[in-house]
Short mmCIF file of C-alpha atoms in Angstrom, two decimals:
data_model
loop_
_atom_site.label_atom_id
_atom_site.label_comp_id
_atom_site.label_asym_id
_atom_site.label_seq_id
_atom_site.Cartn_x
_atom_site.Cartn_y
_atom_site.Cartn_z
CA ARG A 1438 -8.21 -62.16 10.45
CA THR A 1439 -11.90 -62.95 10.26
CA MET A 1440 -14.57 -62.93 12.91
CA ALA A 1441 -18.31 -63.43 12.99
CA ARG A 1442 -20.40 -60.29 12.64
CA PRO A 1443 -24.13 -59.98 13.23
CA VAL A 1444 -26.15 -59.86 10.02
CA ALA A 1445 -28.03 -56.59 9.60
CA THR A 1446 -31.75 -56.78 8.85
CA PHE A 1447 -34.36 -54.33 7.63
CA SER A 1448 -36.05 -52.07 10.15
CA THR A 1449 -39.59 -50.79 9.72
CA TRP A 1450 -38.31 -47.63 8.04
CA ASP A 1451 -36.18 -49.69 5.67
CA TYR A 1452 -39.28 -51.55 4.53
CA VAL A 1453 -41.14 -48.26 4.13
CA VAL A 1454 -38.37 -46.81 1.94
CA PHE A 1455 -38.11 -50.00 -0.12
CA ALA A 1456 -41.87 -50.13 -0.66
CA GLY A 1457 -41.80 -46.46 -1.64
CA LEU A 1458 -39.14 -47.11 -4.28
CA VAL A 1459 -41.08 -50.02 -5.78
CA LEU A 1460 -44.38 -48.15 -5.75
CA GLY A 1461 -42.65 -45.07 -7.16
CA ALA A 1462 -41.50 -47.04 -10.21
CA ALA A 1463 -45.01 -48.42 -10.76
CA ALA A 1464 -46.52 -44.95 -10.27
CA ILE A 1465 -44.32 -43.49 -13.03
CA GLY A 1466 -45.64 -46.10 -15.45
CA LEU A 1467 -49.23 -45.39 -14.41
CA PHE A 1468 -48.71 -41.62 -14.74
CA GLN A 1469 -47.27 -41.95 -18.25
CA ALA A 1470 -50.13 -44.26 -19.25
CA ILE A 1471 -52.74 -41.73 -18.08
CA ARG A 1472 -50.85 -38.81 -19.58
CA GLY A 1473 -50.53 -40.44 -22.99
CA ARG A 1474 -53.92 -42.17 -23.14
CA LYS A 1475 -55.02 -40.02 -26.11
CA ASP A 1476 -52.10 -41.16 -28.26
CA THR A 1477 -51.94 -44.93 -28.52
CA SER A 1478 -49.76 -45.15 -31.61
CA SER A 1479 -46.82 -47.54 -31.74
CA GLN A 1480 -44.55 -44.53 -32.33
CA GLU A 1481 -45.64 -43.04 -29.01
CA PHE A 1482 -45.35 -46.34 -27.11
CA LEU A 1483 -42.02 -47.50 -28.54
CA LEU A 1484 -40.22 -44.18 -29.09
CA GLY A 1485 -42.03 -41.68 -26.89
CA GLY A 1486 -43.25 -39.91 -30.00
CA ARG A 1487 -39.60 -39.06 -30.77
CA GLN A 1488 -39.91 -36.08 -28.44
CA MET A 1489 -37.46 -37.00 -25.68
CA THR A 1490 -34.63 -34.66 -24.69
CA ALA A 1491 -30.96 -35.37 -24.08
CA VAL A 1492 -30.65 -35.35 -20.27
CA PRO A 1493 -33.37 -37.88 -19.30
CA VAL A 1494 -32.34 -40.14 -22.18
CA ALA A 1495 -28.71 -39.88 -21.04
CA MET A 1496 -29.63 -40.88 -17.48
CA SER A 1497 -31.66 -43.77 -18.87
CA LEU A 1498 -28.73 -44.88 -21.03
CA THR A 1499 -26.52 -44.86 -17.94
CA ALA A 1500 -29.01 -46.67 -15.72
CA SER A 1501 -29.80 -49.39 -18.26
CA PHE A 1502 -26.38 -51.04 -17.93
CA MET A 1503 -25.36 -49.67 -14.53
CA SER A 1504 -27.66 -52.06 -12.69
CA GLY A 1505 -27.69 -53.90 -9.38
CA ILE A 1506 -24.67 -55.78 -10.69
CA THR A 1507 -22.74 -52.50 -10.72
CA VAL A 1508 -23.99 -51.41 -7.30
CA ILE A 1509 -23.07 -54.74 -5.71
CA GLY A 1510 -20.27 -56.02 -7.92
CA THR A 1511 -18.04 -53.03 -8.63
CA PRO A 1512 -17.40 -52.07 -4.97
CA ALA A 1513 -16.65 -55.74 -4.25
CA GLU A 1514 -14.25 -55.84 -7.22
CA VAL A 1515 -12.43 -52.76 -5.90
CA TYR A 1516 -12.43 -54.11 -2.33
CA VAL A 1517 -10.61 -57.27 -3.44
CA TYR A 1518 -8.51 -56.20 -6.43
CA GLY A 1519 -8.12 -52.41 -6.29
CA ILE A 1520 -9.09 -49.47 -8.48
CA ALA A 1521 -8.07 -50.84 -11.89
CA PHE A 1522 -11.77 -51.02 -12.73
CA TRP A 1523 -11.81 -47.22 -12.81
CA LEU A 1524 -9.86 -47.35 -16.09
CA PHE A 1525 -13.14 -48.19 -17.80
CA GLY A 1526 -13.63 -44.41 -17.75
CA PHE A 1527 -11.32 -44.24 -20.79
CA SER A 1528 -13.43 -46.90 -22.49
CA TYR A 1529 -16.58 -44.87 -21.87
CA ALA A 1530 -15.04 -41.84 -23.62
CA ILE A 1531 -14.00 -43.87 -26.68
CA MET A 1532 -17.35 -45.66 -26.84
CA SER A 1533 -19.38 -42.46 -26.54
CA THR A 1534 -17.45 -40.74 -29.32
CA PHE A 1535 -17.74 -43.65 -31.75
CA SER A 1536 -21.43 -44.21 -30.98
CA ALA A 1537 -22.40 -40.53 -31.20
CA GLU A 1538 -20.46 -39.66 -34.34
CA ILE A 1539 -20.83 -42.85 -36.39
CA PHE A 1540 -23.86 -44.88 -35.31
CA VAL A 1541 -26.33 -42.22 -34.14
CA PRO A 1542 -26.39 -40.39 -37.51
CA LEU A 1543 -26.88 -43.70 -39.33
CA PHE A 1544 -29.80 -44.98 -37.25
CA TYR A 1545 -31.40 -41.58 -36.74
CA ARG A 1546 -31.50 -40.67 -40.44
CA LEU A 1547 -32.97 -44.06 -41.35
CA GLY A 1548 -35.92 -43.38 -39.04
CA ILE A 1549 -36.02 -46.99 -37.85
CA THR A 1550 -37.53 -48.34 -34.64
CA SER A 1551 -35.25 -51.36 -34.25
CA ALA A 1552 -31.52 -51.62 -34.85
CA TYR A 1553 -32.23 -54.93 -36.55
CA GLU A 1554 -34.27 -53.23 -39.27
CA TYR A 1555 -30.90 -52.07 -40.58
CA LEU A 1556 -29.79 -55.69 -41.01
CA GLU A 1557 -32.75 -56.34 -43.28
CA MET A 1558 -32.07 -53.16 -45.25
CA ARG A 1559 -28.40 -54.01 -45.63
CA PHE A 1560 -28.67 -57.79 -46.08
CA ASN A 1561 -31.97 -59.70 -45.90
CA LYS A 1562 -34.77 -60.76 -43.58
CA VAL A 1563 -33.02 -63.98 -42.50
CA ILE A 1564 -30.04 -62.01 -41.15
CA ARG A 1565 -32.45 -59.69 -39.33
CA LEU A 1566 -34.23 -62.64 -37.69
CA VAL A 1567 -30.92 -64.24 -36.67
CA GLY A 1568 -29.71 -60.98 -35.13
CA THR A 1569 -33.01 -60.40 -33.35
CA SER A 1570 -33.06 -63.95 -31.97
CA MET A 1571 -29.52 -63.60 -30.62
CA TYR A 1572 -30.44 -60.29 -28.99
CA ILE A 1573 -33.54 -61.79 -27.33
CA ALA A 1574 -31.51 -64.72 -25.96
CA GLN A 1575 -28.73 -62.44 -24.68
CA THR A 1576 -31.22 -60.04 -23.10
CA ALA A 1577 -33.11 -62.86 -21.38
CA LEU A 1578 -29.88 -64.16 -19.82
CA TYR A 1579 -28.68 -60.68 -18.83
CA THR A 1580 -32.03 -59.67 -17.34
CA GLY A 1581 -32.06 -62.82 -15.24
CA MET A 1582 -28.69 -61.91 -13.73
CA VAL A 1583 -29.68 -58.26 -13.23
CA ILE A 1584 -32.81 -59.24 -11.29
CA TYR A 1585 -31.15 -62.09 -9.39
CA ALA A 1586 -28.32 -59.98 -7.90
CA PRO A 1587 -30.49 -57.50 -5.92
CA ALA A 1588 -33.04 -60.23 -5.16
CA LEU A 1589 -30.31 -62.33 -3.54
CA ALA A 1590 -29.14 -59.33 -1.52
CA LEU A 1591 -32.70 -58.69 -0.31
CA ASN A 1592 -33.09 -62.37 0.53
CA GLN A 1593 -29.95 -62.30 2.67
CA ILE A 1594 -30.84 -59.05 4.44
CA THR A 1595 -34.59 -59.45 4.93
CA GLY A 1596 -35.11 -63.20 4.83
CA LEU A 1597 -37.80 -62.73 2.18
CA ASP A 1598 -38.30 -65.69 -0.13
CA LEU A 1599 -35.86 -65.45 -3.05
CA TRP A 1600 -38.38 -66.54 -5.68
CA GLY A 1601 -40.97 -64.18 -4.22
CA VAL A 1602 -38.58 -61.25 -4.58
CA LEU A 1603 -37.68 -62.29 -8.13
CA VAL A 1604 -41.32 -62.53 -9.19
CA ALA A 1605 -42.27 -59.26 -7.48
CA THR A 1606 -39.35 -57.38 -9.04
CA GLY A 1607 -40.11 -58.74 -12.49
CA ALA A 1608 -43.81 -57.98 -12.11
CA VAL A 1609 -43.19 -54.33 -11.22
CA CYS A 1610 -40.87 -53.91 -14.23
CA ILE A 1611 -43.43 -55.49 -16.56
CA ILE A 1612 -46.22 -53.30 -15.17
CA TYR A 1613 -44.53 -49.94 -15.65
CA CYS A 1614 -43.09 -50.88 -19.06
CA THR A 1615 -46.44 -52.17 -20.32
CA LEU A 1616 -48.45 -49.25 -18.99
CA GLY A 1617 -46.23 -46.35 -19.95
CA GLY A 1618 -44.05 -47.52 -22.82
CA LEU A 1619 -40.62 -46.02 -23.47
CA LYS A 1620 -41.42 -42.78 -21.65
CA ALA A 1621 -42.13 -44.74 -18.47
CA VAL A 1622 -38.92 -46.72 -18.91
CA ILE A 1623 -36.83 -43.57 -19.35
CA TRP A 1624 -38.34 -41.63 -16.44
CA THR A 1625 -38.19 -44.67 -14.17
CA ASP A 1626 -34.51 -45.00 -15.08
CA VAL A 1627 -34.01 -41.34 -14.13
CA PHE A 1628 -35.67 -42.03 -10.77
CA GLN A 1629 -33.64 -45.18 -10.15
CA MET A 1630 -30.38 -43.53 -11.27
CA ALA A 1631 -30.88 -40.79 -8.71
CA ILE A 1632 -31.48 -43.41 -6.00
CA MET A 1633 -28.40 -45.37 -7.07
CA LEU A 1634 -26.12 -42.33 -6.91
CA ALA A 1635 -27.63 -41.24 -3.59
CA GLY A 1636 -26.89 -44.71 -2.20
CA PHE A 1637 -23.25 -44.53 -3.23
CA VAL A 1638 -22.91 -41.05 -1.70
CA ALA A 1639 -24.51 -42.27 1.53
CA VAL A 1640 -22.08 -45.20 1.81
CA ILE A 1641 -19.04 -42.99 1.13
CA THR A 1642 -20.21 -40.26 3.51
CA ARG A 1643 -20.98 -42.69 6.32
CA GLY A 1644 -17.66 -44.46 5.81
CA ALA A 1645 -15.74 -41.18 5.80
CA VAL A 1646 -17.39 -40.20 9.09
CA LEU A 1647 -16.53 -43.55 10.67
CA GLN A 1648 -12.94 -43.57 9.41
CA GLY A 1649 -12.11 -39.93 10.03
CA GLY A 1650 -12.28 -38.60 6.49
CA LEU A 1651 -11.57 -39.50 2.88
CA THR A 1652 -7.84 -38.96 3.42
CA LYS A 1653 -7.76 -41.87 5.88
CA ILE A 1654 -9.70 -44.06 3.44
CA TRP A 1655 -7.25 -43.21 0.65
CA GLU A 1656 -4.22 -43.87 2.86
CA ASP A 1657 -5.61 -47.26 3.92
CA ALA A 1658 -6.12 -48.13 0.25
CA ARG A 1659 -2.54 -47.08 -0.55
CA GLN A 1660 -1.10 -49.21 2.24
CA GLY A 1661 -3.25 -52.12 1.13
CA GLN A 1662 -2.00 -51.78 -2.48
CA ARG A 1663 -5.49 -51.02 -3.75
CA LEU A 1664 -4.43 -47.95 -5.78
CA GLU A 1665 -2.33 -49.74 -8.40
CA ALA A 1666 -4.29 -49.12 -11.60
CA PHE A 1667 -1.89 -48.43 -14.47
CA ASP A 1668 -0.45 -51.84 -15.31
CA PHE A 1669 0.87 -51.68 -18.89
CA ASP A 1670 1.83 -55.36 -19.12
CA PRO A 1671 0.86 -56.48 -22.68
CA ASP A 1672 0.10 -60.04 -21.52
CA PRO A 1673 -3.58 -60.63 -22.50
CA LEU A 1674 -3.87 -63.40 -19.92
CA ARG A 1675 -3.50 -60.99 -17.00
CA ARG A 1676 -6.73 -60.39 -15.13
CA HIS A 1677 -6.80 -56.60 -15.55
CA THR A 1678 -4.28 -54.36 -17.31
CA PHE A 1679 -4.55 -50.94 -18.95
CA TRP A 1680 -4.79 -52.62 -22.35
CA THR A 1681 -7.39 -55.26 -21.51
CA ILE A 1682 -9.64 -52.68 -19.86
CA VAL A 1683 -9.22 -49.74 -22.25
CA VAL A 1684 -8.98 -51.64 -25.54
CA GLY A 1685 -11.16 -54.60 -24.64
CA GLY A 1686 -13.55 -52.42 -22.66
CA SER A 1687 -13.94 -49.98 -25.55
CA LEU A 1688 -14.91 -52.79 -27.91
CA MET A 1689 -17.32 -54.29 -25.39
CA TRP A 1690 -19.06 -51.02 -24.46
CA THR A 1691 -19.26 -49.88 -28.10
CA SER A 1692 -21.05 -53.12 -28.96
CA ILE A 1693 -23.55 -52.30 -26.21
CA TYR A 1694 -24.14 -48.59 -26.72
CA ALA A 1695 -23.78 -48.42 -30.51
CA ILE A 1696 -25.96 -51.32 -31.67
CA ASN A 1697 -27.74 -52.89 -28.69
CA GLN A 1698 -31.47 -52.43 -29.25
CA SER A 1699 -32.17 -51.29 -25.68
CA GLN A 1700 -29.76 -48.37 -26.17
CA VAL A 1701 -30.54 -47.58 -29.81
CA GLN A 1702 -34.25 -47.35 -29.00
CA ARG A 1703 -33.48 -44.78 -26.33
CA TYR A 1704 -31.34 -42.38 -28.31
CA ILE A 1705 -33.45 -42.49 -31.48
CA SER A 1706 -36.40 -41.40 -29.31
CA CYS A 1707 -34.77 -37.95 -29.04
CA ARG A 1708 -36.46 -35.04 -30.80
CA THR A 1709 -33.38 -34.14 -32.88
CA MET A 1710 -30.09 -35.74 -33.85
CA THR A 1711 -28.31 -33.12 -31.75
CA HIS A 1712 -30.21 -34.30 -28.68
CA ALA A 1713 -29.42 -37.92 -29.58
CA LYS A 1714 -25.69 -37.22 -29.83
CA LEU A 1715 -25.71 -35.09 -26.71
CA SER A 1716 -27.46 -37.87 -24.78
CA LEU A 1717 -24.46 -40.14 -25.37
CA TYR A 1718 -21.95 -37.50 -24.25
CA VAL A 1719 -23.98 -36.70 -21.12
CA ASN A 1720 -24.26 -40.46 -20.57
CA MET A 1721 -20.45 -40.61 -20.68
CA VAL A 1722 -20.29 -38.16 -17.78
CA GLY A 1723 -22.93 -40.21 -15.96
CA LEU A 1724 -20.86 -43.35 -16.41
CA TRP A 1725 -17.76 -41.56 -15.09
CA VAL A 1726 -19.63 -40.37 -12.02
CA THR A 1727 -21.14 -43.81 -11.40
CA VAL A 1728 -17.90 -45.77 -11.71
CA THR A 1729 -16.02 -43.20 -9.60
CA LEU A 1730 -18.59 -43.42 -6.80
CA ALA A 1731 -18.60 -47.22 -7.04
CA VAL A 1732 -14.79 -47.28 -6.77
CA LEU A 1733 -14.85 -44.93 -3.77
CA SER A 1734 -17.49 -47.14 -2.16
CA GLY A 1735 -15.21 -50.14 -2.59
CA LEU A 1736 -12.26 -48.28 -1.08
CA THR A 1737 -14.49 -47.17 1.80
CA MET A 1738 -15.46 -50.76 2.50
CA TYR A 1739 -11.81 -51.81 2.36
CA SER A 1740 -10.83 -49.12 4.87
CA ILE A 1741 -13.54 -50.25 7.28
CA TYR A 1742 -12.99 -54.01 6.97
CA LYS A 1743 -9.26 -54.25 6.23
CA ASP A 1744 -8.53 -55.70 9.69
CA CYS A 1745 -11.67 -57.82 9.84
CA ASP A 1746 -12.27 -59.28 6.39
CA PRO A 1747 -15.92 -60.44 6.08
CA LEU A 1748 -15.07 -62.36 2.90
#
């Protein structure tokens, strides 16, 4: 059954925390700009001087495609359809291995700044321009969705103007990227990744307290048929099966982590090839942790709202 529930709004402390997060991201960019003011080379700005280490790069790799869409969308997916989404963990393992052992050595040894430089080396300049143009178009569309999802959530919770939130969010991102270059992007991602994981843990912990423990949440999910993940039906038209997620997901995530410029630029900023490879394997663990927490958050929401569906 459904029933009306009061819509929660931000308290003063919520606004303080939110403002702190936004200002924190901008402050990281400003700090990196001041710290690196003596070295204004393109190598420093675009690749952090190729001196980054594996762990921060790994967290940045994880955060770059585990965005507000993941925070909002994955728990909702699990709430409605169950934990099949967790099978992407197998895809992450396959993707990380292929990317680290095949693509990282190629790009790292070439010493390139852009993945699309390889297209010119291998083919010609026209192919490079076509690939670059497609990447720019895809990134523009993806970035719009990534910014819109949390902006819409803020609009619904706070009543703030949607376009105002969109512009403010975009402005902060532009400021810290422009001021601090890749180092600012990576360290801001580390900061935001920590906040994202803390948010998931807070939701799960609060839900477990309300419901009487994780065992109760798991039992509710079992009774609601939300734990059915391993569907080996070969029909490609099914919404989610083991094959569509593991095989299709591996191809999709490899295309992102192996050759997408936003990811390539991160791992070739590492000080050695060993660090670059390690960043992808640590990123794999980060992806596992993120998707597991997102799935548990979705199950927690299901346990709480199973008898009073807000959707």
